[in-house]
mmCIF file of C-alpha atoms in Angstrom:
data_model
loop_
_atom_site.group_PDB
_atom_site.id
_atom_site.type_symbol
_atom_site.label_atom_id
_atom_site.label_comp_id
_atom_site.label_asym_id
_atom_site.label_seq_id
_atom_site.Cartn_x
_atom_site.Cartn_y
_atom_site.Cartn_z
ATOM 1 C CA MET A 1 75.688 144.961 -37.034
ATOM 2 C CA THR A 2 72.811 146.153 -34.836
ATOM 3 C CA VAL A 3 71.846 144.367 -31.629
ATOM 4 C CA GLN A 4 68.646 143.193 -33.342
ATOM 5 C CA ASN A 5 70.619 141.706 -36.233
ATOM 6 C CA LEU A 6 73.083 140.119 -33.810
ATOM 7 C CA ASN A 7 70.164 138.500 -31.987
ATOM 8 C CA ILE A 8 68.817 137.147 -35.268
ATOM 9 C CA LYS A 9 72.272 135.851 -36.183
ATOM 10 C CA ALA A 10 72.579 134.164 -32.786
ATOM 11 C CA GLU A 11 69.260 132.378 -33.272
ATOM 12 C CA GLU A 12 70.290 131.224 -36.745
ATOM 13 C CA ILE A 13 73.514 129.853 -35.284
ATOM 14 C CA ARG A 14 71.550 128.197 -32.458
ATOM 15 C CA LEU A 15 69.386 126.497 -35.076
ATOM 16 C CA ARG A 16 72.403 125.358 -37.081
ATOM 17 C CA LEU A 17 74.320 123.901 -34.146
ATOM 18 C CA LEU A 18 71.283 121.869 -33.106
ATOM 19 C CA GLU A 19 71.040 120.548 -36.658
ATOM 20 C CA ILE A 20 74.709 119.561 -36.519
ATOM 21 C CA ILE A 21 74.311 117.782 -33.178
ATOM 22 C CA TYR A 22 71.090 116.052 -34.203
ATOM 23 C CA LYS A 23 72.581 114.707 -37.425
ATOM 24 C CA ALA A 24 75.857 113.665 -35.762
ATOM 25 C CA LYS A 25 74.040 112.117 -32.786
ATOM 26 C CA ALA A 26 76.730 113.605 -30.579
ATOM 27 C CA GLY A 27 77.636 116.924 -29.020
ATOM 28 C CA HIS A 28 77.780 119.065 -25.893
ATOM 29 C CA THR A 29 74.426 120.690 -26.422
ATOM 30 C CA GLY A 30 73.922 122.575 -23.146
ATOM 31 C CA GLY A 31 77.294 124.315 -23.104
ATOM 32 C CA ASP A 32 77.071 125.039 -26.827
ATOM 33 C CA LEU A 33 73.794 126.860 -26.320
ATOM 34 C CA SER A 34 75.022 128.901 -23.348
ATOM 35 C CA ALA A 35 77.924 130.234 -25.431
ATOM 36 C CA VAL A 36 75.992 131.157 -28.598
ATOM 37 C CA ASN A 37 75.387 134.821 -27.806
ATOM 38 C CA VAL A 38 78.930 135.556 -26.672
ATOM 39 C CA LEU A 39 80.518 133.848 -29.682
ATOM 40 C CA THR A 40 78.113 135.575 -32.063
ATOM 41 C CA ALA A 41 78.991 138.952 -30.554
ATOM 42 C CA LEU A 42 82.711 138.198 -30.795
ATOM 43 C CA TYR A 43 82.752 137.133 -34.442
ATOM 44 C CA PHE A 44 80.232 139.639 -35.768
ATOM 45 C CA ASP A 45 81.112 142.719 -33.718
ATOM 46 C CA VAL A 46 84.177 142.499 -31.446
ATOM 47 C CA LEU A 47 87.000 140.560 -33.088
ATOM 48 C CA ASN A 48 89.247 141.895 -35.836
ATOM 49 C CA VAL A 49 89.426 138.766 -37.991
ATOM 50 C CA ASP A 50 89.139 138.103 -41.712
ATOM 51 C CA PRO A 51 88.262 134.704 -43.247
ATOM 52 C CA LYS A 52 90.017 135.816 -46.449
ATOM 53 C CA ASN A 53 93.240 136.629 -44.625
ATOM 54 C CA LEU A 54 93.635 133.908 -41.986
ATOM 55 C CA LYS A 55 97.216 134.791 -41.026
ATOM 56 C CA MET A 56 96.729 138.546 -40.921
ATOM 57 C CA GLU A 57 99.369 139.716 -38.461
ATOM 58 C CA SER A 58 97.091 142.243 -36.776
ATOM 59 C CA ARG A 59 94.213 139.794 -36.304
ATOM 60 C CA ASP A 60 92.747 139.250 -32.857
ATOM 61 C CA ARG A 61 93.298 135.780 -31.432
ATOM 62 C CA PHE A 62 90.420 133.712 -30.076
ATOM 63 C CA ILE A 63 90.835 130.504 -28.077
ATOM 64 C CA LEU A 64 87.914 128.206 -27.255
ATOM 65 C CA SER A 65 89.364 126.732 -24.076
ATOM 66 C CA LYS A 66 86.131 124.807 -23.463
ATOM 67 C CA GLY A 67 86.953 122.877 -26.608
ATOM 68 C CA HIS A 68 84.291 120.208 -26.091
ATOM 69 C CA CYS A 69 81.775 122.818 -27.261
ATOM 70 C CA ALA A 70 83.083 122.484 -30.799
ATOM 71 C CA GLU A 71 79.645 122.459 -32.408
ATOM 72 C CA VAL A 72 78.896 126.076 -31.565
ATOM 73 C CA PHE A 73 82.386 127.107 -32.645
ATOM 74 C CA TYR A 74 82.008 125.359 -36.000
ATOM 75 C CA SER A 75 78.566 126.930 -36.470
ATOM 76 C CA VAL A 76 79.944 130.414 -35.804
ATOM 77 C CA LEU A 77 82.996 129.883 -38.010
ATOM 78 C CA GLU A 78 80.701 128.698 -40.805
ATOM 79 C CA ALA A 79 78.406 131.713 -40.422
ATOM 80 C CA ALA A 80 81.413 134.067 -40.400
ATOM 81 C CA GLY A 81 82.818 132.586 -43.616
ATOM 82 C CA PHE A 82 85.731 130.567 -42.224
ATOM 83 C CA LEU A 83 84.365 127.038 -42.685
ATOM 84 C CA PRO A 84 82.570 125.784 -45.814
ATOM 85 C CA SER A 85 79.122 124.297 -45.234
ATOM 86 C CA GLU A 86 80.097 121.102 -47.029
ATOM 87 C CA ASP A 87 82.693 120.455 -44.323
ATOM 88 C CA VAL A 88 80.370 121.340 -41.466
ATOM 89 C CA ASN A 89 77.740 118.972 -42.880
ATOM 90 C CA THR A 90 80.150 116.052 -42.398
ATOM 91 C CA TYR A 91 80.532 116.561 -38.642
ATOM 92 C CA GLY A 92 80.320 113.238 -36.818
ATOM 93 C CA GLN A 93 80.991 111.194 -39.966
ATOM 94 C CA ASP A 94 84.020 109.064 -40.771
ATOM 95 C CA TYR A 95 86.875 111.087 -42.300
ATOM 96 C CA SER A 96 85.222 114.415 -41.523
ATOM 97 C CA PRO A 97 87.750 117.290 -41.360
ATOM 98 C CA LEU A 98 85.993 118.420 -38.176
ATOM 99 C CA ALA A 99 86.904 116.579 -34.989
ATOM 100 C CA GLY A 100 85.038 116.539 -31.689
ATOM 101 C CA HIS A 101 87.405 119.281 -30.511
ATOM 102 C CA PRO A 102 88.730 122.138 -32.680
ATOM 103 C CA THR A 103 92.118 121.689 -34.345
ATOM 104 C CA VAL A 104 94.414 124.020 -36.262
ATOM 105 C CA LYS A 105 93.657 122.045 -39.414
ATOM 106 C CA ASN A 106 90.393 123.999 -39.544
ATOM 107 C CA PRO A 107 90.416 127.604 -40.839
ATOM 108 C CA GLY A 108 89.975 130.154 -38.074
ATOM 109 C CA VAL A 109 91.194 127.888 -35.264
ATOM 110 C CA GLU A 110 94.300 129.310 -33.562
ATOM 111 C CA ILE A 111 95.163 126.321 -31.353
ATOM 112 C CA ASN A 112 93.999 122.765 -30.646
ATOM 113 C CA THR A 113 91.801 122.695 -27.534
ATOM 114 C CA GLY A 114 89.902 120.139 -25.534
ATOM 115 C CA ALA A 115 92.133 119.272 -22.594
ATOM 116 C CA LEU A 116 90.548 121.658 -20.116
ATOM 117 C CA GLY A 117 92.661 124.240 -18.336
ATOM 118 C CA HIS A 118 95.149 124.850 -21.132
ATOM 119 C CA GLY A 119 93.493 127.626 -23.090
ATOM 120 C CA LEU A 120 94.350 130.490 -20.785
ATOM 121 C CA SER A 121 98.009 129.496 -20.625
ATOM 122 C CA ALA A 122 98.158 129.568 -24.422
ATOM 123 C CA GLY A 123 96.332 132.895 -24.419
ATOM 124 C CA VAL A 124 98.852 134.367 -21.992
ATOM 125 C CA GLY A 125 101.617 133.315 -24.365
ATOM 126 C CA MET A 126 99.913 134.951 -27.338
ATOM 127 C CA ALA A 127 99.200 138.149 -25.411
ATOM 128 C CA LEU A 128 102.758 138.299 -24.102
ATOM 129 C CA ALA A 129 104.106 137.826 -27.639
ATOM 130 C CA ALA A 130 101.961 140.735 -28.799
ATOM 131 C CA LYS A 131 103.309 142.947 -26.034
ATOM 132 C CA MET A 132 106.938 141.994 -26.730
ATOM 133 C CA ASP A 133 106.419 142.756 -30.421
ATOM 134 C CA SER A 134 104.541 146.026 -29.709
ATOM 135 C CA LYS A 135 101.392 144.702 -31.414
ATOM 136 C CA ASN A 136 97.892 145.787 -30.445
ATOM 137 C CA TYR A 137 95.876 142.689 -31.254
ATOM 138 C CA LYS A 138 93.574 141.300 -28.560
ATOM 139 C CA THR A 139 93.649 137.730 -27.269
ATOM 140 C CA ILE A 140 90.300 136.437 -26.030
ATOM 141 C CA VAL A 141 89.882 133.095 -24.240
ATOM 142 C CA LEU A 142 86.500 131.491 -23.525
ATOM 143 C CA MET A 143 86.572 129.063 -20.594
ATOM 144 C CA GLY A 144 83.916 126.917 -18.972
ATOM 145 C CA ASP A 145 83.021 127.298 -15.312
ATOM 146 C CA GLY A 146 83.625 123.613 -14.545
ATOM 147 C CA GLU A 147 87.057 124.172 -16.067
ATOM 148 C CA GLN A 148 87.899 126.535 -13.207
ATOM 149 C CA ALA A 149 88.922 123.549 -11.079
ATOM 150 C CA GLU A 150 92.058 123.173 -13.232
ATOM 151 C CA GLY A 151 95.129 124.489 -11.401
ATOM 152 C CA SER A 152 96.989 125.603 -14.524
ATOM 153 C CA ILE A 153 94.409 128.364 -14.967
ATOM 154 C CA TYR A 154 95.642 130.096 -11.848
ATOM 155 C CA GLU A 155 99.296 129.837 -12.832
ATOM 156 C CA ALA A 156 98.315 131.579 -16.070
ATOM 157 C CA ALA A 157 96.328 134.166 -14.102
ATOM 158 C CA MET A 158 99.405 135.064 -12.050
ATOM 159 C CA ALA A 159 101.587 135.375 -15.140
ATOM 160 C CA ALA A 160 99.051 137.587 -16.914
ATOM 161 C CA HIS A 161 99.051 139.965 -13.950
ATOM 162 C CA LYS A 162 102.850 139.996 -13.685
ATOM 163 C CA TYR A 163 103.259 140.963 -17.332
ATOM 164 C CA GLN A 164 100.367 143.476 -17.285
ATOM 165 C CA LEU A 165 98.626 141.869 -20.244
ATOM 166 C CA ASP A 166 95.854 144.396 -20.758
ATOM 167 C CA HIS A 167 95.096 143.093 -24.264
ATOM 168 C CA LEU A 168 94.111 139.713 -22.803
ATOM 169 C CA VAL A 169 90.438 139.005 -22.067
ATOM 170 C CA ALA A 170 89.368 135.786 -20.363
ATOM 171 C CA ILE A 171 85.673 134.912 -20.297
ATOM 172 C CA ILE A 172 84.080 132.377 -17.964
ATOM 173 C CA ASP A 173 80.861 130.908 -19.363
ATOM 174 C CA ARG A 174 79.165 130.874 -15.965
ATOM 175 C CA ASN A 175 76.132 128.641 -16.582
ATOM 176 C CA GLY A 176 76.449 126.901 -13.214
ATOM 177 C CA LEU A 177 76.359 123.318 -14.488
ATOM 178 C CA GLN A 178 79.061 120.852 -15.493
ATOM 179 C CA ILE A 179 79.035 117.217 -16.551
ATOM 180 C CA SER A 180 78.481 115.898 -13.023
ATOM 181 C CA GLY A 181 76.040 118.517 -11.773
ATOM 182 C CA ASN A 182 75.996 121.940 -10.171
ATOM 183 C CA THR A 183 79.456 123.503 -10.028
ATOM 184 C CA GLU A 184 78.967 124.565 -6.419
ATOM 185 C CA ASP A 185 78.319 120.943 -5.418
ATOM 186 C CA VAL A 186 81.186 119.501 -7.468
ATOM 187 C CA MET A 187 83.863 122.121 -6.683
ATOM 188 C CA PRO A 188 82.653 125.474 -5.309
ATOM 189 C CA LEU A 189 83.831 128.467 -7.332
ATOM 190 C CA GLU A 190 82.352 131.461 -5.594
ATOM 191 C CA SER A 191 83.291 134.133 -5.127
ATOM 192 C CA ILE A 192 84.769 134.115 -8.630
ATOM 193 C CA LYS A 193 84.877 137.905 -8.676
ATOM 194 C CA ASP A 194 86.893 138.178 -5.459
ATOM 195 C CA ARG A 195 89.238 135.352 -6.466
ATOM 196 C CA TRP A 196 90.217 136.877 -9.808
ATOM 197 C CA ALA A 197 90.430 140.383 -8.375
ATOM 198 C CA ALA A 198 92.893 139.000 -5.821
ATOM 199 C CA PHE A 199 95.012 137.780 -8.733
ATOM 200 C CA GLY A 200 95.185 141.387 -9.962
ATOM 201 C CA TRP A 201 92.679 141.118 -12.808
ATOM 202 C CA ASP A 202 90.127 143.702 -13.927
ATOM 203 C CA VAL A 203 86.938 141.721 -13.206
ATOM 204 C CA ILE A 204 83.690 142.492 -15.030
ATOM 205 C CA GLU A 205 80.320 140.763 -14.722
ATOM 206 C CA MET A 206 77.853 140.629 -17.593
ATOM 207 C CA ASN A 207 74.640 138.933 -18.660
ATOM 208 C CA GLY A 208 75.878 136.557 -21.353
ATOM 209 C CA ASP A 209 72.285 135.819 -22.379
ATOM 210 C CA ASP A 210 71.692 139.471 -23.292
ATOM 211 C CA MET A 211 73.260 140.661 -26.543
ATOM 212 C CA GLU A 212 73.056 144.359 -25.742
ATOM 213 C CA ASN A 213 74.824 143.846 -22.418
ATOM 214 C CA ILE A 214 77.542 141.744 -24.101
ATOM 215 C CA ILE A 215 78.306 144.441 -26.674
ATOM 216 C CA ASP A 216 78.205 147.177 -24.045
ATOM 217 C CA THR A 217 80.608 145.226 -21.828
ATOM 218 C CA PHE A 218 83.215 144.771 -24.555
ATOM 219 C CA ASN A 219 82.912 148.411 -25.607
ATOM 220 C CA LYS A 220 83.794 149.527 -22.078
ATOM 221 C CA ILE A 221 86.964 147.455 -21.646
ATOM 222 C CA ASN A 222 90.030 149.625 -21.058
ATOM 223 C CA TYR A 223 92.835 147.979 -23.029
ATOM 224 C CA ASN A 224 95.416 150.365 -21.604
ATOM 225 C CA ASN A 225 94.981 149.850 -17.845
ATOM 226 C CA LYS A 226 97.906 147.400 -17.421
ATOM 227 C CA GLN A 227 95.561 144.698 -16.111
ATOM 228 C CA PRO A 228 94.286 141.518 -17.772
ATOM 229 C CA HIS A 229 90.497 141.380 -17.987
ATOM 230 C CA LEU A 230 88.174 138.651 -16.664
ATOM 231 C CA ILE A 231 84.534 138.658 -17.760
ATOM 232 C CA ILE A 232 82.145 136.553 -15.710
ATOM 233 C CA SER A 233 79.470 135.825 -18.299
ATOM 234 C CA ARG A 234 76.307 134.766 -16.469
ATOM 235 C CA THR A 235 74.496 132.420 -18.842
ATOM 236 C CA THR A 236 71.879 129.676 -18.948
ATOM 237 C CA LYS A 237 72.881 126.111 -19.758
ATOM 238 C CA GLY A 238 70.792 125.041 -22.752
ATOM 239 C CA LYS A 239 69.789 128.649 -23.482
ATOM 240 C CA GLY A 240 67.063 129.021 -26.086
ATOM 241 C CA VAL A 241 65.481 125.559 -25.845
ATOM 242 C CA SER A 242 62.844 125.535 -23.108
ATOM 243 C CA TYR A 243 63.191 121.936 -21.930
ATOM 244 C CA MET A 244 67.010 122.082 -21.919
ATOM 245 C CA GLU A 245 67.501 125.240 -19.880
ATOM 246 C CA ASN A 246 69.247 124.647 -16.533
ATOM 247 C CA VAL A 247 69.020 120.861 -16.894
ATOM 248 C CA ALA A 248 72.346 119.098 -16.254
ATOM 249 C CA LYS A 249 71.685 116.073 -18.483
ATOM 250 C CA TRP A 250 71.864 118.296 -21.552
ATOM 251 C CA HIS A 251 75.573 118.885 -20.934
ATOM 252 C CA HIS A 252 76.100 116.277 -23.644
ATOM 253 C CA GLY A 253 72.541 115.198 -24.336
ATOM 254 C CA VAL A 254 71.339 114.745 -27.933
ATOM 255 C CA PRO A 255 67.674 115.434 -28.799
ATOM 256 C CA ASN A 256 65.505 112.725 -30.296
ATOM 257 C CA VAL A 257 63.308 113.510 -33.273
ATOM 258 C CA ASP A 258 60.411 114.917 -31.229
ATOM 259 C CA GLU A 259 62.710 116.982 -29.006
ATOM 260 C CA TYR A 260 64.561 118.281 -32.047
ATOM 261 C CA ASP A 261 61.320 119.364 -33.718
ATOM 262 C CA ILE A 262 60.264 121.254 -30.577
ATOM 263 C CA ALA A 263 63.618 123.041 -30.389
ATOM 264 C CA VAL A 264 63.533 124.004 -34.064
ATOM 265 C CA SER A 265 59.986 125.323 -33.725
ATOM 266 C CA GLU A 266 60.888 127.482 -30.706
ATOM 267 C CA ILE A 267 63.926 128.993 -32.406
ATOM 268 C CA LYS A 268 62.167 129.636 -35.715
ATOM 269 C CA GLU A 269 59.366 131.387 -33.850
ATOM 270 C CA ARG A 270 61.860 133.713 -32.163
ATOM 271 C CA ILE A 271 63.568 134.446 -35.487
ATOM 272 C CA ALA A 272 60.205 135.378 -36.994
ATOM 273 C CA VAL A 273 59.446 137.757 -34.100
ATOM 274 C CA LEU A 274 62.908 139.342 -34.222
ATOM 275 C CA SER A 275 62.617 139.830 -37.980
ATOM 276 C CA GLU A 276 59.334 141.749 -37.835
#
């Protein structure tokens, strides 16, 4: 898929996740929107996965460690053919098969997530299993930046270095905001690059709002360098909706009818421009 088509796909997914949140009257809108481009790139360009062969042994493994951003994950899984639209349409309703955090009951979900700080540990286990079995599949873990305050992440980071897990890629969605405000006010994280390099990781920075840069970054990863890889994905909380961008309240804010209409109009306008 070309970068232009990936950008169009990302906007369609952005539109769909806002529809899901608006109808459910619940969701983590800001963090969903900051992760749209990266997840779109993963499922439509990077990952070796097949919705018709869910247990394919050679499939790449993806873990959404920031599991509260389920809406964007469900939107991407639907667009990629893993989840039927009739299930996604029930999100937020009684007896819906889709919970507020992803579970293995849903096609395409490798592990239950939601308790922050656990995703990388699970990813280390999957990557280590691949190495022990001489398999070449990749394990990719998407974490939040507020999640970096969890100590278990750094235990996993040490283990990944010890076992030279070069088929493991951790991504930090670095949008700078968490539920209680700016990450640097709540629990300072910088310098993230120096910290992870000190743990022995191959640290890469990218613009997670720019599709071309995302694809270029993944294409340049050396999966044979005996180092785990950490991508610092610089993104914008609420990306793609003007009044939500870089505003902390949209961490789990839900648009009202007027706000929803504005968001839909902005996204549809971008889709029209991209499609010309």
